Every structure is written in C-alpha cells, then in structure tokens.
XYZ file of C-alpha atoms in Angstrom:
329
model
C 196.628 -15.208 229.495
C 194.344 -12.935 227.535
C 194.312 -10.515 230.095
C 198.252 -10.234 230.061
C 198.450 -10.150 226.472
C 195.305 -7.255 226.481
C 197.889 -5.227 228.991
C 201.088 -5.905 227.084
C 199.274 -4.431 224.270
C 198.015 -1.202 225.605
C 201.066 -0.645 227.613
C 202.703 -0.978 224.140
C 200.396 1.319 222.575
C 200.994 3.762 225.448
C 204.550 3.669 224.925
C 204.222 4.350 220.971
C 202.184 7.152 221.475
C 204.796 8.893 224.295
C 207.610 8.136 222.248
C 205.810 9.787 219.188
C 204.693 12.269 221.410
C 208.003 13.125 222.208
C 209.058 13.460 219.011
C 206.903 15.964 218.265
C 207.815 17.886 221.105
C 211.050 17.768 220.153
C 210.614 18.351 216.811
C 208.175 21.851 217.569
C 211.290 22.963 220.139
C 213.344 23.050 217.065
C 211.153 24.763 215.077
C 210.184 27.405 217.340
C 213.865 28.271 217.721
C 214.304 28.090 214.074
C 211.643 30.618 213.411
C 212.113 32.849 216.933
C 208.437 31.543 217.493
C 207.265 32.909 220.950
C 203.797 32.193 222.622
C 201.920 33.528 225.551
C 201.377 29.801 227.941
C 197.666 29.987 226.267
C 198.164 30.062 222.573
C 201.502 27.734 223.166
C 199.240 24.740 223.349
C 197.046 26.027 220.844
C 199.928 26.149 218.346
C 201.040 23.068 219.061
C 197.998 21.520 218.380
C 197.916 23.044 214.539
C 201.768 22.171 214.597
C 200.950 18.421 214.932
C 197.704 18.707 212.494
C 199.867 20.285 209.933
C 202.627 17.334 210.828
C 199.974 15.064 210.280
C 198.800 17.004 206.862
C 202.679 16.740 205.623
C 203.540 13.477 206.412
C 200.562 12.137 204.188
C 201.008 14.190 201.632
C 204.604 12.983 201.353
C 203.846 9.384 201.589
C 201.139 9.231 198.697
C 203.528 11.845 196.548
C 206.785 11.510 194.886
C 207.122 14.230 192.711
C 206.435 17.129 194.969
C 207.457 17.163 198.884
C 206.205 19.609 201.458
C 208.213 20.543 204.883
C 207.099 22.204 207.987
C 208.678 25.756 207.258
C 207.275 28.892 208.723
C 203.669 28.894 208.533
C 203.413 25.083 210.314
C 201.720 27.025 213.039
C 198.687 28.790 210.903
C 195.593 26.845 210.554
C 194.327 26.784 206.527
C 192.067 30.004 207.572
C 194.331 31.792 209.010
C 196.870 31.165 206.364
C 194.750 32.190 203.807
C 193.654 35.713 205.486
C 197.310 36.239 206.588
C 199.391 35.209 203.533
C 196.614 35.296 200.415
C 193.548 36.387 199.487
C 194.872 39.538 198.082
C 195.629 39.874 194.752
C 191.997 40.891 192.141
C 191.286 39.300 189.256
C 190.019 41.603 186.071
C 187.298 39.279 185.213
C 185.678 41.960 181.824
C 186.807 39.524 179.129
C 186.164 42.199 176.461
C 188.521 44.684 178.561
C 191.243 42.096 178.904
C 191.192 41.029 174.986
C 191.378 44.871 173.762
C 194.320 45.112 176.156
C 196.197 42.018 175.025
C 199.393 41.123 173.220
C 199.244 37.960 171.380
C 202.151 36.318 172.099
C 201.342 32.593 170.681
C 203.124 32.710 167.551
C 206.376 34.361 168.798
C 208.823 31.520 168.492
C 210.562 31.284 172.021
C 213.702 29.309 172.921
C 214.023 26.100 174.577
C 214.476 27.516 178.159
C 214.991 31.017 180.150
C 215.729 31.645 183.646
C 216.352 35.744 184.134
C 217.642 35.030 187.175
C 220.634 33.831 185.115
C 220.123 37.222 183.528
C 220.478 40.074 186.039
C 216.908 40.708 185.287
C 215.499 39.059 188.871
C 215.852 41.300 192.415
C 216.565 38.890 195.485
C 213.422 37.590 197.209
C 211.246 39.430 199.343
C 208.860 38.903 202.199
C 205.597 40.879 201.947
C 205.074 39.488 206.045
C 201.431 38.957 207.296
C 200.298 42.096 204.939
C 198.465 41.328 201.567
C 201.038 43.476 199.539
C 201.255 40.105 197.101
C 200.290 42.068 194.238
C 202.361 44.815 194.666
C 205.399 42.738 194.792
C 204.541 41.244 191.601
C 204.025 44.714 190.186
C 207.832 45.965 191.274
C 209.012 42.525 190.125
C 207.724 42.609 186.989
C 209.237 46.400 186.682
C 211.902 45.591 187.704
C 212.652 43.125 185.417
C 211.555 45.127 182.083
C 213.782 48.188 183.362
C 216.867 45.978 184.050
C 216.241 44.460 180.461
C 215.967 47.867 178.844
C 218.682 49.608 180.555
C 221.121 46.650 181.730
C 220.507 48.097 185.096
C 218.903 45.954 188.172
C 217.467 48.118 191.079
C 214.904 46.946 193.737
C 211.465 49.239 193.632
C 209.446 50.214 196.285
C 206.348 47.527 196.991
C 205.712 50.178 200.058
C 204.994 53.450 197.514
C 202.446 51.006 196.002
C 200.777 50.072 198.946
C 200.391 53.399 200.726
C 199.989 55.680 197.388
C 198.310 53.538 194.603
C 194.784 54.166 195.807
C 193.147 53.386 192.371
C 195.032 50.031 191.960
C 194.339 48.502 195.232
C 193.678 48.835 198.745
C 197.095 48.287 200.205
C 197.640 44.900 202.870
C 194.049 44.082 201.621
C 194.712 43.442 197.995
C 195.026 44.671 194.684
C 194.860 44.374 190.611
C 198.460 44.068 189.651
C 197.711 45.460 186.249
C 196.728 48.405 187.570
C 199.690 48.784 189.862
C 201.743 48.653 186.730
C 199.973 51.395 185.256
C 200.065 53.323 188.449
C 203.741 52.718 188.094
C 203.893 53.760 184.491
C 202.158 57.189 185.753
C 204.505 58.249 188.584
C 207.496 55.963 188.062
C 208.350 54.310 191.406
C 210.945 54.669 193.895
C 213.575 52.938 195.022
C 213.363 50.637 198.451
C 216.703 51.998 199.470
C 214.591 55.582 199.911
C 210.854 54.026 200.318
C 211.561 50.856 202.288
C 208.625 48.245 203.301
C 207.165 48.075 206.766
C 204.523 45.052 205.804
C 201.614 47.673 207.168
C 199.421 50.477 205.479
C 200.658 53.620 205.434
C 200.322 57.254 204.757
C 201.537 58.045 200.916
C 205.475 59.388 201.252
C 206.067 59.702 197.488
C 208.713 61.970 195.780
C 208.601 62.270 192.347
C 211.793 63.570 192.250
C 213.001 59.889 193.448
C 210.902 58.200 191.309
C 212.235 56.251 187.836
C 209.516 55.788 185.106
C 210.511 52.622 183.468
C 207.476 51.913 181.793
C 204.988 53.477 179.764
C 201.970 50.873 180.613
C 200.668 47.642 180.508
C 199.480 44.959 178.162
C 198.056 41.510 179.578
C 199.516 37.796 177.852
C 197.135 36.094 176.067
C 195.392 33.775 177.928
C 194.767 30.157 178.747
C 197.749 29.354 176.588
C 201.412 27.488 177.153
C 203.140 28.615 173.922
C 202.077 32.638 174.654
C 203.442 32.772 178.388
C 206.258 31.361 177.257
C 206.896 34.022 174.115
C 205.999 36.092 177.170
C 208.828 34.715 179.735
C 211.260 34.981 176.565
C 211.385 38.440 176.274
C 210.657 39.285 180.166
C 209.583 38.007 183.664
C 205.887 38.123 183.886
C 202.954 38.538 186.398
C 201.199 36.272 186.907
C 198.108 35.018 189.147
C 197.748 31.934 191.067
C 195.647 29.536 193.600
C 197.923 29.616 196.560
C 195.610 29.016 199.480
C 196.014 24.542 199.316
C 198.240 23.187 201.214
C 200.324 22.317 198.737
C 201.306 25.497 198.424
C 201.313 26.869 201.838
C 204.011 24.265 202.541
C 206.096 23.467 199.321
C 209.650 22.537 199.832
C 210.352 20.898 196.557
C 209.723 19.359 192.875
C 207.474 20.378 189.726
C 203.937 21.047 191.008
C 201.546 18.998 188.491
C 198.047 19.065 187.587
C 196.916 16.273 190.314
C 199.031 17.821 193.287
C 196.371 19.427 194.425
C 196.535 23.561 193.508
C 193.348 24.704 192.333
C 192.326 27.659 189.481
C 190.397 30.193 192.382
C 193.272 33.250 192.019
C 194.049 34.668 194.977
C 198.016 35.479 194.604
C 200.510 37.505 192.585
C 203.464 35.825 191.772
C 206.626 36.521 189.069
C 207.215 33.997 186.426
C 210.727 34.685 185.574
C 211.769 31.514 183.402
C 210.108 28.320 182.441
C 212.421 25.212 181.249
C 213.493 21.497 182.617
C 213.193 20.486 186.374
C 214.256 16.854 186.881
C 213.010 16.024 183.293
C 209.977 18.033 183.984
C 208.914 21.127 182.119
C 208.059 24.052 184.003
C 207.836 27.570 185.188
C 209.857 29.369 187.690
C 208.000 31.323 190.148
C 209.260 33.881 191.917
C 207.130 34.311 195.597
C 207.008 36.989 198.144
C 207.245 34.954 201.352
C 210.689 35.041 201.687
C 213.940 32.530 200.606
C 213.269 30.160 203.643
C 209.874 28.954 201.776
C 210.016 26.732 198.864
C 212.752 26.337 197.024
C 215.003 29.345 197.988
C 211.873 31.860 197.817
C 210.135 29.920 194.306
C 208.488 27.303 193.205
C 207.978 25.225 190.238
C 204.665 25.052 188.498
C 204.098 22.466 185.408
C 203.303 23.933 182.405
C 200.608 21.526 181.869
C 197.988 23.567 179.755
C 195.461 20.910 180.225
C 195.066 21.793 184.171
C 192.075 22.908 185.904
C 190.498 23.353 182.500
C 193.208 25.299 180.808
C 194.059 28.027 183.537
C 197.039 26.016 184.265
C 198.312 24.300 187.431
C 197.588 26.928 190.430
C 195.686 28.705 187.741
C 199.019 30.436 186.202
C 197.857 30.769 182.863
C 194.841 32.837 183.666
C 195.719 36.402 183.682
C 199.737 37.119 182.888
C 200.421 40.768 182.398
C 203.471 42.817 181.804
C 204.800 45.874 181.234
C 205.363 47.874 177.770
C-alpha cells in the first residue's frame, strides 16, 4: 500500500510540474511574440531559463505586496546584471557638496499647490525609449528643457537626446553616462535641436550639430535643494524637474503598477535620470510622477509613481529621488 501511495504521489508531482511547465512555455511563446523576441537555438534556452527566474522573482513579489505589482514586460529576459549594464548605470552624481549648495535654489518655503501633473499642461513630450544605450541622462536633460521652454513660450517641441549624446563631450560620455546638470548647461550654451532634424539612433555618434537649428531655451542651471519634500515640490510647481534615482532593483526593472513606498524595495545608490513632472494623490497615496525613458509599454504608460516619503533611505527619498533635482533657469 505504501508503495502505491509513494507512486501516486510522484506521478502527481510529475504531472504538476509538466502542467506548470507548460504554462510557462506557453506563457514565454506569448511574450516572445509580444516583444518580436528572436533567439539563436543556443541562447533560446538560456532565455528561457532567466524568463522563468524572473517569473519566479514576480510572482513573489506580488504575493507578499499589495500596494505595488510588477509584470513580465520587456526586460523578463535580462538577468539583474545585464539589466543594469544595458538599461542603468549611466547617469553621474555631482557628489562636491560645497559646489552643489553655491549652485542651489531654495525652494522650501515657496508655497506650492495641492497637486500638479504638466502632463495635464502641455508642458510633457510623449515618452521615449533611450534602447540598450545609457543616454538616461540625456533624456532627462531634453525633458527637463523641454518642459521650461514649453512653459515660457506656450510652445511644446521634442529636443534632440542624440545632439547630447554625440556632441556634449564635457557633460558626459554618450551611451556610457552622464551629469545631467551639465547637459543642461551644455544645452544652455548651444541651444539644442529638434529630433525632427537630429533624430536618436540609441548608439554613439559623430557630433552633427547646426547651430542654425538649434533653440536656446535656457540660460543655465540651478540644482533643488536637497533631501527635502516641501522644495521638490515648490520645484514640480513651477516646472518638471530632473531628477536622479536607484533603478537597478527589481522593483523597478519590472514595475507595472501602484505608489512605490519606502519598504518596496528601491534603494538610494543613483544610477538613473528620470523627469518628475507632477507629484499629487495615487489611490489615496501621495506621490511623484516620473517620467522614464524606456518606453510607454513599461510601467504605467512609460512612468512610475514614487512616494514622497522624505523619511526613505535616510532622507534621499524612495529610489533616492530627493537627492540631486536640478532644473533649468
């Protein structure tokens, strides 16, 4: 009797795991269509091993959290490392504190309103996909330009991340990172073109600028006092803001949806630069709205919502966001 019970277990057990099995299969079919995902007969079982670990990664993650759900959207196939070299790691920190005070406005006691979204505002381009180059920064940078030029002149066009990354030397070094303050000011110098005329090709390149087709919409930069709720906000009030966060967690490499809190596990070690274009309620949560650069099939239509929990990761913020905000004046 124990022997029959001992089989009708495993052949159970057997059965479980090919049904689950598949599943999966079933389940990666539908995502490689969904994505156009192609692989040589070597790296196709490869991927599908990370497919299932990252199924495996999701599926917990959703179970022990309610507030915040992640999906398996286009990078379910990219280990942590690789997502990491690929998709982050690229945008510098300015870490001279004396530097960053002398350059800062003091937003804190601005009185702000209760919410802003300048998406709301034709103040906010569509979303863009930097693709597997480290451009984050500079995407930030024609965001954030964007934005104050729109304000200034009631007049929304989409600038070139591309001139950036080939021609703004002394600001970064192109798909491998850069300081997005000093993209601003590069912008500030020689104005920036449009993408219409300097479109992106998510690769370095050799420097096409013409001044000619440039627009100089601002005249420099000034960083957002950090560490501080109530002076990103003033901030946001006025315009959409760069800003720098932890984006290498899993958490963030597979958001879907909700208000991203201080135990949802984001970290403070900057390596992204992201738009903050609003900040206000999300399901009776407050929080800002963040603007990405992996295009509108991640997240939440292209963004993602950040708590504006000042008490995370020591003050920097959830993700860090309150460490280094700059914008343009």
């Amino acid at each position: 009797m124990k022997a029959i019970l001992l089989l009708a277990l495993i052949a159970v057990s057997a059965f479980a795991y090919s049904a689950q099995y598949e599943e999966l299969n079933l389940l990666w079919s539908t995502w490689k269509n969904l994505h156009n995902k192609q692989y040589g007969v070597g790296e196709e079982a490869a991927r599908f091993a990370i497919f299932v670990d990252n199924y495996n990664k999701v599926t917990q993650y959703n179970a022990e959290h309610s507030n915040v759900k992640l999906r398996l959207n286009l990078f379910a196939d990219m280990t942590s490392a690789e997502f990491k070299h690929k998709q982050v790691g690229s945008a510098f920190f300015e870490d001279n504190e004396e530097f960053v005070k002398e350059n800062t406005i003091k937003y804190e006691a601005i009185a702000y309103p209760g919410s802003v979204d300048w998406r709301n505002n034709n103040a906010v381009t569509p979303v863009k996909n930097q693709g597997q180059c480290g451009s984050c920064w500079t995407f930030s940078t024609t965001g954030v330009v964007e934005g104050f030029h729109a304000i200034k002149t009631g007049q929304l066009v989409s600038f070139s991340g591309q001139q950036i990354v080939d021609c703004a030397s002394g600001a970064g070094q192109g798909c491998s990172g850069g300081w997005p303050y000093l993209a601003i000011q590069y912008a500030a110098q020689y104005g920036l073109e449009q993408e219409s005329t300097y479109p992106y090709t998510a690769e370095n390149g050799q420097c096409q600028y013409n001044a000619g087709q440039a627009t100089k919409a601002n005249s420099g930069y000034s960083f957002v006092t950090n560490y501080n709720v109530d002076a990103l906000k003033s901030a946001i009030a006025t315009m959409p803001v760069s800003v720098l966060v932890e984006a290498d967690q899993n958490v963030f490499q597979f958001y879907s949806s909700g208000v991203l809190g201080a135990n949802d596990g984001c970290g403070s070690t900057l390596d992204h630069a992201v738009l903050a274009v609003g900040y206000g309620s999300i399901d009776g949560q407050d929080a800002f709205f963040v603007k990405n650069s992996w295009g509108d099939s991640w997240g939440q239509a292209g963004y993602i919502y950040l708590s504006t929990d000042g008490s995370a990761n020591g003050g920097a913020g959830v993700c860090g966001v309150l460490s280094q905000p700059v914008v343009p004046n």
